[in-house]
Coordinates of C-alpha atoms and ligand atoms in Angstrom, one line a residue:
Chain B
M423 CA -106.5 -133.1 106.7
T424 CA -103.3 -131.4 108.0
E425 CA -103.0 -127.8 107.7
K426 CA -99.4 -126.1 107.8
K427 CA -98.2 -122.7 107.9
V428 CA -95.6 -122.2 105.4
T429 CA -93.0 -119.2 105.5
M430 CA -91.0 -119.0 102.2
R431 CA -88.7 -116.3 100.8
V432 CA -90.0 -115.4 97.3
F433 CA -87.2 -113.7 94.7
G434 CA -87.8 -111.9 91.9
M435 CA -90.9 -109.7 92.7
T436 CA -90.4 -106.2 91.9
C437 CA -93.8 -104.7 91.9
D438 CA -97.7 -105.0 92.7
D439 CA -98.0 -107.2 89.5
C440 CA -95.5 -109.5 90.4
V441 CA -97.1 -110.1 94.1
R442 CA -100.6 -110.7 92.2
T443 CA -98.8 -113.2 89.8
V444 CA -97.2 -115.2 92.7
T445 CA -100.3 -115.0 94.9
D446 CA -102.1 -116.7 91.8
G447 CA -99.7 -118.9 91.3
L448 CA -99.7 -120.2 94.6
E449 CA -103.7 -120.4 95.1
K450 CA -103.6 -122.4 91.9
Q451 CA -101.9 -125.0 93.9
G452 CA -104.4 -124.8 96.7
A453 CA -102.4 -122.5 98.9
D454 CA -104.3 -120.0 101.0
V455 CA -102.0 -116.7 100.8
L456 CA -102.0 -115.2 104.3
S457 CA -99.2 -112.2 103.3
I458 CA -96.9 -111.6 100.7
S459 CA -94.2 -108.9 101.3
L460 CA -92.7 -107.0 98.4
S461 CA -90.1 -105.2 100.5
N462 CA -88.6 -108.5 102.1
G463 CA -89.9 -111.2 99.6
I464 CA -91.7 -113.4 102.6
A465 CA -94.7 -115.1 101.6
I466 CA -96.7 -116.7 104.5
V467 CA -99.2 -119.3 103.3
K468 CA -101.4 -122.1 104.8
I469 CA -101.4 -125.3 103.0
D470 CA -103.6 -128.6 103.2
D471 CA -100.5 -131.2 103.9
A472 CA -102.6 -134.1 102.3
K473 CA -103.2 -132.1 99.2
I474 CA -99.7 -130.3 98.3
S475 CA -96.6 -130.5 100.3
A476 CA -94.6 -127.4 101.2
E477 CA -91.7 -129.0 98.9
N478 CA -94.0 -129.1 96.0
L479 CA -95.3 -125.6 96.6
I480 CA -91.8 -124.1 96.0
K481 CA -91.7 -126.1 92.6
A482 CA -95.0 -124.7 91.4
P483 CA -95.1 -123.7 87.8
V484 CA -95.0 -119.9 89.1
F485 CA -91.4 -120.7 90.4
G486 CA -90.4 -123.0 87.4
E487 CA -87.3 -122.8 85.8
E488 CA -88.5 -120.3 82.8
S489 CA -90.2 -118.1 85.4
H490 CA -88.8 -115.0 86.9
Y491 CA -90.0 -116.1 90.3
K492 CA -88.0 -118.4 92.8
A493 CA -89.0 -119.7 95.8
Q494 CA -87.1 -121.1 99.0
L495 CA -88.6 -122.6 102.1
R496 CA -87.8 -120.6 105.4
R497 CA -90.4 -122.4 107.8
V498 CA -92.9 -124.9 108.0
E499 CA -95.0 -125.3 111.1
Chain P
M548 CA -76.3 -110.1 115.7
I549 CA -75.4 -112.8 113.5
Q550 CA -75.6 -111.9 109.9
E551 CA -78.2 -114.3 107.7
Y552 CA -77.7 -114.9 104.1
D553 CA -79.6 -116.5 101.3
L554 CA -76.4 -118.2 100.2
V555 CA -73.0 -118.2 101.8
I556 CA -70.2 -119.0 99.3
I557 CA -67.1 -120.1 100.9
G558 CA -64.3 -118.9 98.1
R559 CA -64.0 -116.2 95.7
G560 CA -62.5 -117.5 92.7
A561 CA -63.9 -118.7 89.2
A562 CA -66.5 -121.3 90.7
A563 CA -67.4 -118.9 93.4
F564 CA -68.0 -115.8 91.2
S565 CA -70.1 -118.0 88.6
A566 CA -72.3 -119.2 91.4
A567 CA -72.6 -115.9 92.9
I568 CA -73.5 -114.1 89.4
R569 CA -75.8 -116.9 88.2
T570 CA -77.7 -116.9 91.4
S571 CA -78.2 -113.1 91.1
E572 CA -79.5 -113.3 87.5
I573 CA -81.9 -116.1 88.8
T574 CA -83.3 -114.1 91.8
S575 CA -83.1 -110.7 90.2
N576 CA -80.3 -109.7 92.7
Q577 CA -82.6 -110.2 95.5
A578 CA -80.7 -113.3 96.9
S579 CA -78.4 -112.0 99.6
I580 CA -75.1 -113.6 99.0
A581 CA -72.0 -113.7 101.4
M582 CA -68.7 -114.6 99.8
I583 CA -65.9 -115.3 101.9
G584 CA -62.1 -115.5 100.8
F585 CA -58.7 -114.3 101.5
G586 CA -55.8 -113.3 99.0
P587 CA -56.4 -111.6 95.8
I588 CA -59.9 -111.6 94.3
G589 CA -60.7 -114.2 91.9
G590 CA -58.4 -116.8 93.0
T591 CA -56.1 -119.0 91.2
C592 CA -57.0 -118.6 87.4
V593 CA -56.5 -115.0 87.0
N594 CA -53.9 -114.2 89.5
V595 CA -51.6 -117.1 89.5
G596 CA -53.2 -120.0 86.8
C597 CA -54.7 -119.8 83.4
V598 CA -53.8 -115.8 82.8
P599 CA -50.3 -115.3 83.7
S600 CA -49.4 -118.8 82.4
K601 CA -50.8 -118.0 79.0
Y602 CA -49.3 -114.6 78.9
I603 CA -45.9 -115.8 79.7
I604 CA -46.3 -118.6 77.1
E605 CA -47.5 -116.3 74.4
A606 CA -44.2 -114.1 75.0
A607 CA -42.3 -116.9 75.0
K608 CA -43.4 -118.0 71.6
V609 CA -42.5 -114.7 70.0
V610 CA -38.6 -115.2 71.2
S611 CA -39.0 -118.5 70.0
T612 CA -40.1 -118.1 66.5
Q613 CA -37.5 -115.5 66.0
R614 CA -34.8 -117.7 67.4
N615 CA -35.7 -120.8 65.3
P616 CA -37.6 -119.4 62.0
R617 CA -39.5 -122.0 60.3
Y618 CA -38.8 -121.3 57.0
P619 CA -35.7 -121.1 55.0
G620 CA -34.7 -117.6 53.7
I621 CA -35.9 -115.8 57.1
K622 CA -32.7 -115.2 59.2
Q623 CA -32.7 -116.3 62.7
S624 CA -32.0 -113.8 65.4
D625 CA -31.6 -113.9 69.0
P626 CA -33.9 -111.4 70.8
V627 CA -32.9 -109.8 73.9
V628 CA -35.3 -110.5 76.6
E629 CA -35.6 -108.2 79.5
F630 CA -37.3 -110.6 81.9
G631 CA -37.8 -108.1 84.5
K632 CA -39.8 -105.8 82.3
L633 CA -41.8 -108.6 80.9
M634 CA -42.6 -109.9 84.1
E635 CA -43.6 -106.6 85.2
S636 CA -46.0 -106.4 82.2
L637 CA -47.3 -109.6 83.1
R638 CA -48.4 -108.6 86.5
G639 CA -49.9 -105.7 85.1
A640 CA -51.9 -107.6 82.7
V641 CA -53.2 -109.9 85.6
E642 CA -54.1 -106.9 87.6
E643 CA -56.1 -105.5 84.6
E644 CA -57.7 -108.8 84.1
R645 CA -58.8 -109.2 87.8
K646 CA -59.9 -105.6 87.9
S647 CA -62.3 -105.6 85.0
K648 CA -63.5 -109.3 85.3
Y649 CA -63.7 -109.5 89.1
E650 CA -63.4 -106.3 91.1
D651 CA -65.5 -104.1 88.7
V652 CA -68.0 -106.8 88.1
L653 CA -69.2 -106.7 91.7
K654 CA -70.5 -103.2 91.5
F655 CA -73.4 -104.6 89.4
Y656 CA -74.4 -107.1 92.3
P657 CA -75.0 -104.8 95.4
N658 CA -76.6 -108.1 96.8
I659 CA -73.1 -109.8 97.4
T660 CA -71.2 -108.7 100.6
M661 CA -67.6 -109.6 100.5
Y662 CA -66.0 -111.1 103.7
E663 CA -62.3 -110.9 104.0
G664 CA -60.9 -114.0 105.9
R665 CA -60.7 -117.9 106.4
A666 CA -63.7 -119.6 106.6
S667 CA -64.4 -122.9 108.7
I668 CA -67.5 -124.6 109.0
I669 CA -69.1 -124.6 112.5
S670 CA -72.3 -126.4 111.8
R671 CA -74.9 -127.0 109.0
D672 CA -75.8 -123.4 108.9
T673 CA -72.9 -121.6 110.1
V674 CA -69.4 -120.3 109.5
K675 CA -66.7 -118.8 111.0
V676 CA -64.9 -115.9 109.4
T677 CA -61.2 -115.4 110.9
S678 CA -59.4 -112.4 109.8
K679 CA -56.8 -109.9 111.1
L680 CA -59.7 -108.0 112.5
G681 CA -61.0 -111.1 114.8
E682 CA -63.7 -113.5 114.1
E683 CA -67.2 -113.6 113.0
D684 CA -69.8 -115.9 112.6
I685 CA -72.5 -115.8 109.2
K686 CA -75.4 -117.7 109.0
G687 CA -76.7 -119.0 105.6
Y688 CA -79.6 -121.0 104.3
N689 CA -77.9 -122.3 101.5
F690 CA -73.9 -123.0 101.1
I691 CA -71.4 -123.5 98.4
I692 CA -68.1 -124.8 99.2
A693 CA -65.5 -123.4 96.4
T694 CA -62.0 -123.1 98.0
G695 CA -60.2 -124.1 95.2
S696 CA -56.7 -126.0 95.1
S697 CA -53.1 -125.2 96.0
P698 CA -49.8 -126.6 94.7
M699 CA -49.0 -129.9 96.4
I700 CA -45.6 -129.7 98.2
P701 CA -43.8 -133.2 98.3
K702 CA -42.4 -134.2 101.4
I703 CA -38.6 -134.2 100.2
E704 CA -35.5 -133.5 103.0
G705 CA -34.0 -130.0 102.6
L706 CA -36.9 -128.8 100.4
E707 CA -38.2 -126.0 102.6
D708 CA -34.6 -124.9 103.8
T709 CA -33.4 -124.8 100.3
G710 CA -36.3 -122.9 98.7
Y711 CA -38.4 -123.6 95.9
L712 CA -40.8 -121.9 93.3
T713 CA -44.5 -123.1 92.8
S714 CA -47.1 -121.7 90.1
D715 CA -48.0 -119.5 93.1
S716 CA -44.7 -117.5 93.3
V717 CA -42.9 -118.1 89.9
W718 CA -45.1 -114.9 88.7
S719 CA -42.9 -112.6 91.1
L720 CA -40.0 -113.6 89.5
N721 CA -37.8 -110.5 88.2
E722 CA -34.7 -112.5 87.2
L723 CA -34.7 -115.3 84.8
P724 CA -33.2 -118.5 86.7
G725 CA -30.2 -119.7 84.5
E726 CA -30.9 -123.5 85.1
I727 CA -34.2 -124.6 86.6
G728 CA -35.2 -128.2 87.7
I729 CA -38.9 -128.8 87.7
L730 CA -40.1 -131.6 89.9
G731 CA -42.9 -133.4 88.5
G732 CA -44.2 -132.7 85.0
G733 CA -47.9 -132.5 84.9
F734 CA -49.2 -129.8 82.7
V735 CA -48.4 -126.9 85.0
G736 CA -44.3 -127.9 84.8
L737 CA -44.8 -128.5 81.2
E738 CA -46.4 -125.1 80.0
I739 CA -44.3 -122.9 82.5
G740 CA -41.1 -125.2 81.6
Q741 CA -41.4 -124.4 78.2
A742 CA -42.2 -121.1 78.6
L743 CA -39.1 -120.5 80.9
H744 CA -36.9 -122.5 78.3
R745 CA -38.1 -120.2 75.3
L746 CA -37.3 -117.1 77.4
G747 CA -33.6 -118.6 77.9
S748 CA -33.3 -120.7 81.0
S749 CA -32.0 -124.4 80.6
V750 CA -35.2 -126.6 81.8
R751 CA -34.6 -130.0 83.1
I752 CA -38.0 -131.9 84.1
I753 CA -37.3 -134.5 86.8
K754 CA -40.0 -137.2 87.0
K755 CA -40.4 -140.9 88.1
H756 CA -42.8 -142.1 85.3
D757 CA -42.5 -141.4 81.5
T758 CA -46.0 -140.4 81.2
I759 CA -47.3 -136.8 81.7
S760 CA -50.1 -137.5 84.1
R761 CA -53.0 -140.3 84.5
G762 CA -55.9 -140.1 81.9
I763 CA -53.8 -138.7 79.1
E764 CA -54.0 -141.1 75.8
R765 CA -50.4 -142.3 76.0
E766 CA -49.3 -142.0 72.3
V767 CA -50.6 -138.4 72.6
G768 CA -48.5 -137.9 76.0
S769 CA -45.4 -139.5 74.6
E770 CA -45.5 -137.3 71.3
L771 CA -45.9 -134.3 73.5
I772 CA -42.8 -135.0 75.5
R773 CA -41.1 -135.9 72.4
A774 CA -41.8 -132.2 70.9
L775 CA -40.9 -130.6 74.1
E776 CA -37.5 -132.5 74.0
N777 CA -37.3 -131.3 70.5
D778 CA -37.7 -127.8 71.4
G779 CA -34.7 -128.0 74.0
I780 CA -36.0 -129.3 77.3
S781 CA -34.5 -132.2 79.0
F782 CA -36.5 -135.1 80.8
L783 CA -34.9 -136.8 83.4
I784 CA -37.2 -139.9 83.7
G785 CA -37.2 -142.7 86.2
R786 CA -35.7 -140.4 89.0
D787 CA -36.9 -140.4 92.8
V788 CA -35.8 -137.2 94.5
E789 CA -34.2 -138.0 97.5
K790 CA -33.4 -134.5 99.1
V791 CA -32.4 -131.2 98.0
Y792 CA -30.0 -128.9 99.5
Q793 CA -27.9 -125.5 98.9
R794 CA -24.3 -125.7 97.8
G795 CA -22.8 -122.2 97.6
D796 CA -25.4 -120.4 95.5
K797 CA -26.7 -123.3 93.7
K798 CA -29.5 -125.8 94.4
I799 CA -28.6 -129.5 94.4
I800 CA -31.7 -132.0 93.6
S801 CA -30.3 -135.4 94.7
T802 CA -32.0 -138.3 93.1
R803 CA -31.9 -142.0 92.8
Y804 CA -31.6 -143.2 89.2
K805 CA -31.2 -146.9 88.5
G806 CA -29.9 -147.6 91.9
K807 CA -27.4 -144.8 92.1
I808 CA -27.2 -141.1 93.3
E809 CA -27.7 -138.5 90.8
E810 CA -27.1 -135.2 91.6
I811 CA -28.6 -132.1 89.5
E812 CA -27.3 -128.6 90.1
V813 CA -29.9 -125.9 89.3
D814 CA -30.4 -122.2 90.6
E815 CA -34.1 -122.7 90.9
I816 CA -36.4 -125.4 91.8
L817 CA -40.2 -125.4 90.6
I818 CA -42.5 -127.7 92.2
A819 CA -45.0 -129.1 89.9
S820 CA -46.3 -132.2 91.3
G821 CA -50.0 -131.7 91.0
R822 CA -52.5 -130.0 93.2
K823 CA -54.1 -130.7 96.6
P824 CA -57.8 -129.3 97.4
N825 CA -58.2 -126.5 99.8
V826 CA -59.9 -128.2 102.8
A827 CA -57.5 -127.7 105.5
G828 CA -59.0 -125.6 108.3
L829 CA -62.3 -125.8 106.8
S830 CA -63.8 -128.5 108.8
P831 CA -66.2 -129.8 106.5
E832 CA -67.1 -132.6 108.7
N833 CA -68.7 -130.1 111.2
A834 CA -71.7 -130.0 108.7
G835 CA -71.5 -134.0 108.0
I836 CA -69.4 -133.6 104.8
E837 CA -67.3 -136.4 103.5
Y838 CA -63.9 -135.5 101.9
S839 CA -60.5 -137.0 101.4
D840 CA -57.1 -135.8 100.5
K841 CA -58.7 -135.8 96.8
G842 CA -61.3 -133.4 97.5
I843 CA -64.9 -133.1 98.8
K844 CA -67.1 -136.0 97.4
V845 CA -70.0 -134.8 95.5
N846 CA -73.1 -136.3 94.0
D847 CA -74.1 -135.7 90.3
D848 CA -75.8 -132.5 91.2
F849 CA -72.8 -131.3 93.2
S850 CA -74.5 -131.9 96.4
T851 CA -72.2 -133.3 99.1
S852 CA -72.9 -136.0 101.7
N853 CA -74.9 -133.2 103.5
P854 CA -77.7 -132.6 100.7
L855 CA -78.1 -129.1 101.5
I856 CA -74.5 -127.9 101.0
Y857 CA -72.7 -128.2 97.5
A858 CA -69.2 -127.8 96.5
A859 CA -67.9 -126.7 93.1
G860 CA -64.6 -126.4 91.5
D861 CA -60.8 -127.3 92.3
V862 CA -61.8 -128.5 95.7
V863 CA -64.3 -131.5 94.5
D864 CA -62.7 -134.9 94.2
Q865 CA -63.2 -135.0 90.2
K866 CA -61.0 -136.0 87.3
Y867 CA -60.4 -132.4 85.8
R868 CA -59.2 -129.0 87.6
L869 CA -60.4 -126.4 85.1
E870 CA -61.4 -122.8 85.0
T871 CA -64.3 -123.5 82.7
L872 CA -65.3 -126.5 84.7
S873 CA -65.2 -124.8 88.0
A874 CA -67.3 -122.0 86.5
R875 CA -70.1 -124.3 85.0
E876 CA -70.2 -126.3 88.1
G877 CA -70.7 -123.0 90.1
A878 CA -73.6 -122.0 87.7
I879 CA -75.3 -125.2 87.6
I880 CA -75.3 -125.3 91.5
A881 CA -76.7 -121.9 91.5
S882 CA -79.5 -123.3 89.3
N883 CA -80.0 -126.5 91.2
I884 CA -80.6 -124.8 94.6
F885 CA -82.8 -121.9 93.3
N886 CA -84.7 -123.7 90.3
H887 CA -84.9 -127.0 92.7
S888 CA -83.3 -129.2 89.8
S889 CA -80.5 -131.5 89.9
K890 CA -78.3 -131.2 86.9
G891 CA -74.8 -132.4 86.5
I892 CA -72.0 -132.4 84.1
N893 CA -71.1 -135.3 82.1
L894 CA -67.1 -135.3 82.4
Q895 CA -66.4 -137.2 79.3
E896 CA -67.6 -134.1 77.4
V897 CA -65.6 -131.5 79.1
P898 CA -62.6 -130.6 77.0
W899 CA -58.9 -129.8 78.6
A900 CA -55.8 -128.8 77.2
I901 CA -52.1 -128.2 77.8
F902 CA -51.0 -125.0 76.3
T903 CA -47.6 -125.9 75.2
E904 CA -46.5 -125.8 71.8
P905 CA -47.5 -127.9 70.1
Q906 CA -50.9 -128.0 72.2
L907 CA -52.5 -130.9 73.5
A908 CA -56.2 -130.9 73.6
S909 CA -58.5 -133.8 74.5
V910 CA -62.0 -134.8 75.4
G911 CA -63.7 -137.9 76.3
Y912 CA -62.2 -141.5 76.9
T913 CA -58.9 -142.6 76.1
E914 CA -58.6 -145.9 74.0
D915 CA -57.6 -147.5 77.4
E916 CA -60.3 -146.3 79.4
Y917 CA -63.2 -147.2 77.1
N918 CA -62.0 -150.8 76.5
R919 CA -61.9 -151.1 80.3
N920 CA -65.4 -149.7 80.7
F921 CA -67.1 -151.1 77.4
G922 CA -64.4 -153.3 75.8
K923 CA -65.1 -152.6 72.4
A924 CA -63.1 -149.2 71.2
V925 CA -62.2 -148.9 67.6
V926 CA -59.4 -146.2 67.0
R927 CA -57.6 -144.5 64.3
T928 CA -54.5 -142.2 64.7
I929 CA -52.9 -140.2 62.1
P930 CA -49.7 -138.1 62.2
L931 CA -49.9 -134.5 61.9
V932 CA -47.8 -134.1 58.9
M933 CA -51.0 -135.8 56.9
V934 CA -52.6 -132.5 57.5
P935 CA -51.5 -130.1 54.6
K936 CA -51.9 -126.9 56.9
A937 CA -49.4 -128.6 59.4
R938 CA -47.0 -129.1 56.4
I939 CA -47.4 -125.3 55.3
L940 CA -46.6 -124.5 58.8
R941 CA -43.8 -126.8 58.5
E942 CA -44.7 -128.5 61.7
D943 CA -44.0 -132.2 62.0
I944 CA -44.6 -133.5 65.7
G945 CA -48.1 -134.1 66.5
L946 CA -51.1 -136.3 65.9
F947 CA -54.6 -137.0 65.8
K948 CA -56.6 -139.8 67.6
I949 CA -60.2 -140.8 67.7
V950 CA -61.8 -143.4 69.8
A951 CA -65.1 -144.6 68.6
D952 CA -67.6 -147.5 69.7
E953 CA -66.8 -150.3 67.6
D954 CA -70.7 -151.4 67.3
T955 CA -72.1 -147.8 66.7
G956 CA -69.1 -145.7 65.2
K957 CA -70.1 -143.0 67.7
I958 CA -67.3 -141.1 68.7
V959 CA -66.2 -141.5 72.4
G960 CA -62.9 -139.5 72.6
I961 CA -60.7 -137.2 70.6
H962 CA -56.9 -136.5 71.5
V963 CA -55.1 -133.9 69.6
L964 CA -51.2 -132.7 69.5
A965 CA -51.2 -130.0 67.3
P966 CA -50.6 -126.4 66.8
Y967 CA -54.0 -124.7 67.8
A968 CA -55.2 -127.7 69.1
A969 CA -57.1 -125.9 72.1
E970 CA -58.8 -123.6 69.7
F971 CA -60.5 -126.6 67.6
I972 CA -61.3 -129.1 70.2
I973 CA -65.0 -127.8 70.5
E974 CA -65.6 -129.8 67.3
A975 CA -64.8 -132.9 69.4
V976 CA -67.1 -131.7 72.5
I977 CA -69.8 -131.2 69.8
A978 CA -69.4 -134.6 68.0
I979 CA -69.5 -136.5 71.5
K980 CA -72.1 -134.7 73.1
N981 CA -74.4 -135.2 70.2
G982 CA -73.6 -138.9 69.5
Y983 CA -71.9 -138.1 66.2
T984 CA -70.1 -141.1 64.1
Y985 CA -67.0 -140.4 62.4
N986 CA -69.4 -140.6 59.1
D987 CA -71.1 -137.2 60.7
I988 CA -67.9 -135.5 61.1
I989 CA -66.7 -136.3 57.3
E990 CA -70.0 -134.8 56.4
N991 CA -69.3 -131.5 57.8
S992 CA -67.5 -129.5 55.5
H993 CA -64.3 -128.2 56.9
I994 CA -62.0 -125.3 56.0
F995 CA -59.1 -125.9 54.1
P996 CA -56.5 -125.6 54.7
T997 CA -56.5 -125.4 58.7
V998 CA -55.0 -127.6 61.2
A999 CA -58.7 -128.7 62.4
E1000 CA -58.9 -130.6 59.4
G1001 CA -57.3 -133.2 61.0
I1002 CA -60.2 -134.2 62.9
K1003 CA -61.8 -134.9 59.5
L1004 CA -59.1 -136.6 58.0
T1005 CA -58.7 -138.9 61.2
S1006 CA -62.4 -139.6 60.7
Q1007 CA -62.0 -140.4 57.1
S1008 CA -59.2 -143.0 58.0
F1009 CA -61.9 -145.3 59.5
T1010 CA -63.1 -146.1 56.2
R1011 CA -60.2 -145.2 53.7
D1012 CA -56.6 -145.5 53.2
M1013 CA -55.4 -142.0 53.9
T1014 CA -51.9 -142.5 51.8
K1015 CA -54.0 -142.9 48.9
M1016 CA -56.1 -139.6 48.9
S1017 CA -55.3 -136.1 47.3
C1018 CA -55.2 -133.4 49.4
C1019 CA -58.6 -132.2 49.0
V1020 CA -60.8 -135.4 48.9
E1021 CA -64.0 -135.2 50.8
Ligands
FAD644 C1 -50.5 -122.4 86.2 C2 -51.9 -122.9 86.2 C3 -52.5 -122.6 85.1 C4 -53.8 -123.1 84.6 N1 -54.2 -122.7 83.4 C5 -55.4 -123.2 82.9 C6 -55.9 -122.9 81.7 O1 -55.4 -122.6 81.0 N2 -57.3 -123.4 81.5 C7 -57.9 -123.7 82.7 O2 -59.3 -123.9 82.2 N3 -57.7 -123.8 83.9 C8 -56.2 -123.7 84.1 N4 -56.0 -123.8 85.2 C9 -56.9 -124.3 86.5 C10 -57.7 -123.3 87.1 O3 -57.0 -122.2 87.3 C11 -58.6 -123.8 88.2 O4 -59.2 -125.0 88.1 C12 -59.5 -122.7 88.6 O5 -58.8 -121.4 88.9 C13 -60.4 -123.2 89.9 O6 -61.5 -122.1 90.5 P1 -61.9 -122.4 91.9 O7 -62.9 -121.3 92.0 O8 -62.2 -123.9 91.9 O9 -60.8 -122.4 93.0 P2 -59.8 -121.0 93.0 O10 -59.3 -120.1 92.2 O11 -58.4 -121.5 93.6 O12 -60.5 -120.0 94.3 C14 -60.3 -120.7 95.6 C15 -60.8 -119.4 96.5 O13 -61.1 -120.0 97.9 C16 -60.4 -119.2 98.8 N5 -60.3 -120.2 100.0 C17 -59.6 -121.2 100.2 N6 -59.5 -121.7 101.4 C18 -60.6 -120.9 102.2 C19 -61.2 -120.9 103.3 N7 -61.1 -121.7 104.3 N8 -61.9 -119.8 103.7 C20 -62.4 -119.1 102.8 N9 -61.7 -118.9 101.5 C21 -61.0 -119.9 101.1 C22 -59.3 -118.7 98.1 O14 -58.6 -117.7 98.9 C23 -59.6 -118.7 96.8 O15 -60.2 -117.2 96.6 C24 -54.7 -123.6 85.6 C25 -54.0 -123.6 87.0 C26 -52.7 -123.4 87.3 C27 -52.2 -123.4 88.4

């Protein structure tokens, strides 16, 4: 297991419900959500790199083409 | 502190706006976007390209129909052209279009910040913007290069001293040149040339080759030259321009023709020798981006050789330079970046047109291209006069050509020279995109009488002898 801290920019969140939907979507991929800020769209999560890579996490269904939310990686540590 | 953006777009023309707006839509206006550019907002198309050229073409058509009424019994008249007033209205139309479609649109996108100035790439994530006010560095997580293209000025002795017009400067004319020599005869030269001719200039198009440009179906190109000659434009083919100079108030274009010097005296010179991508001073190499004098090299998804930087529009090394293509590329890139996808555009499904009268519109492979690539084209060509509507319009120069795959009958190219061709080439686009055969085209009812019916008639000619058909046979 390689634990990584991933900082991402999430676009499209406008209310607390959105934050919940995105949190659920990330958790479904096995990510541990440390924080999500509605004001600046920054999400910080912990992942097990052996299970899901940071690159695949931002392609999760919650950020899919039909979804209202989009994500981009900002830092992987 | 250096400003940092989710997306930095270099350029502010069709490709740039399309990318910025699509990004804003996808990200609910939350992606911060920097758009860098100089010159009038909106770039080539609205300011010095599509909009003014189509405006002057339509105005010139009005003059031409009055001067040459097509129907017996309608008296010919010579309209007075107040060229200065016409050009003033053209510039007004451009301004209005720029305001409503570019400047005003920005109000809906508070996430877009405009930077006035010239950008040069410093590194993978930084550009320098240079303006009268000084220099500023901007950082970005994503980049799109959409710097467009400019008229290519050939190296001809004396050209700079003698002075010339290009498609950038011709719109500020207030007096119609009496005699105009157009160097090069690509679509820009033909469109502006025919418009100026119809407004009263004597137009000579001076070219080396007898074709319009590479990639045009030969028969259609030669028929267009015939149509323009018939309209009154002179084509001086086989000329190498050696130098240009001023003699009194005339400009002399000195050419070599069949080994001898031939001098052509004009009042104005219009350069229409194609366009070059705007890469000068941009330094794409600083971010590892490959490019040549044809433009920036891109992959199918419009990423450059630096996979994190994309390029769209006229600056790209690609077959066509079109507003619609630039805008689609901008939108697709926005989606590729923010949806993590890798979509592209099949250029064989992209139509293009020359807005002369008659219009040339084309999509897909030419006969030669298909044979070269796949070795099995089957083609049919019908003259425009076979189309009943064209006879009603009393138009006799033009043709329809369909290129199909010999084995499957699937249409791979349609090339048309006809009135309104640009308006109906979309049928050909849909046919090619969906893999239709000529039989599929025949099975769709077309409106009678329309010029567009020519596509159906050409399809029918694959299986039937058109000379034996009554006008309404399905
Ligand atoms: C006379 C004429 C008629 C045309 N008619 C048609 C037509 O009828 N239909 C059609 O589809 N197409 C037509 N076109 C083509 C069409 O105009 C172009 O394909 C289209 O405008 C290209 O858009 P673009 O966004 O790639 O570039 P542009 O619109 O040229 O925009 C480029 C932008 O980049 C900026 N820029 C350049 N270098 C830098 C730099 N270093 N830093 C910052 N900014 C920079 C420029 O200031 C400009 O804002 C015509 C073109 C011409 C010339």
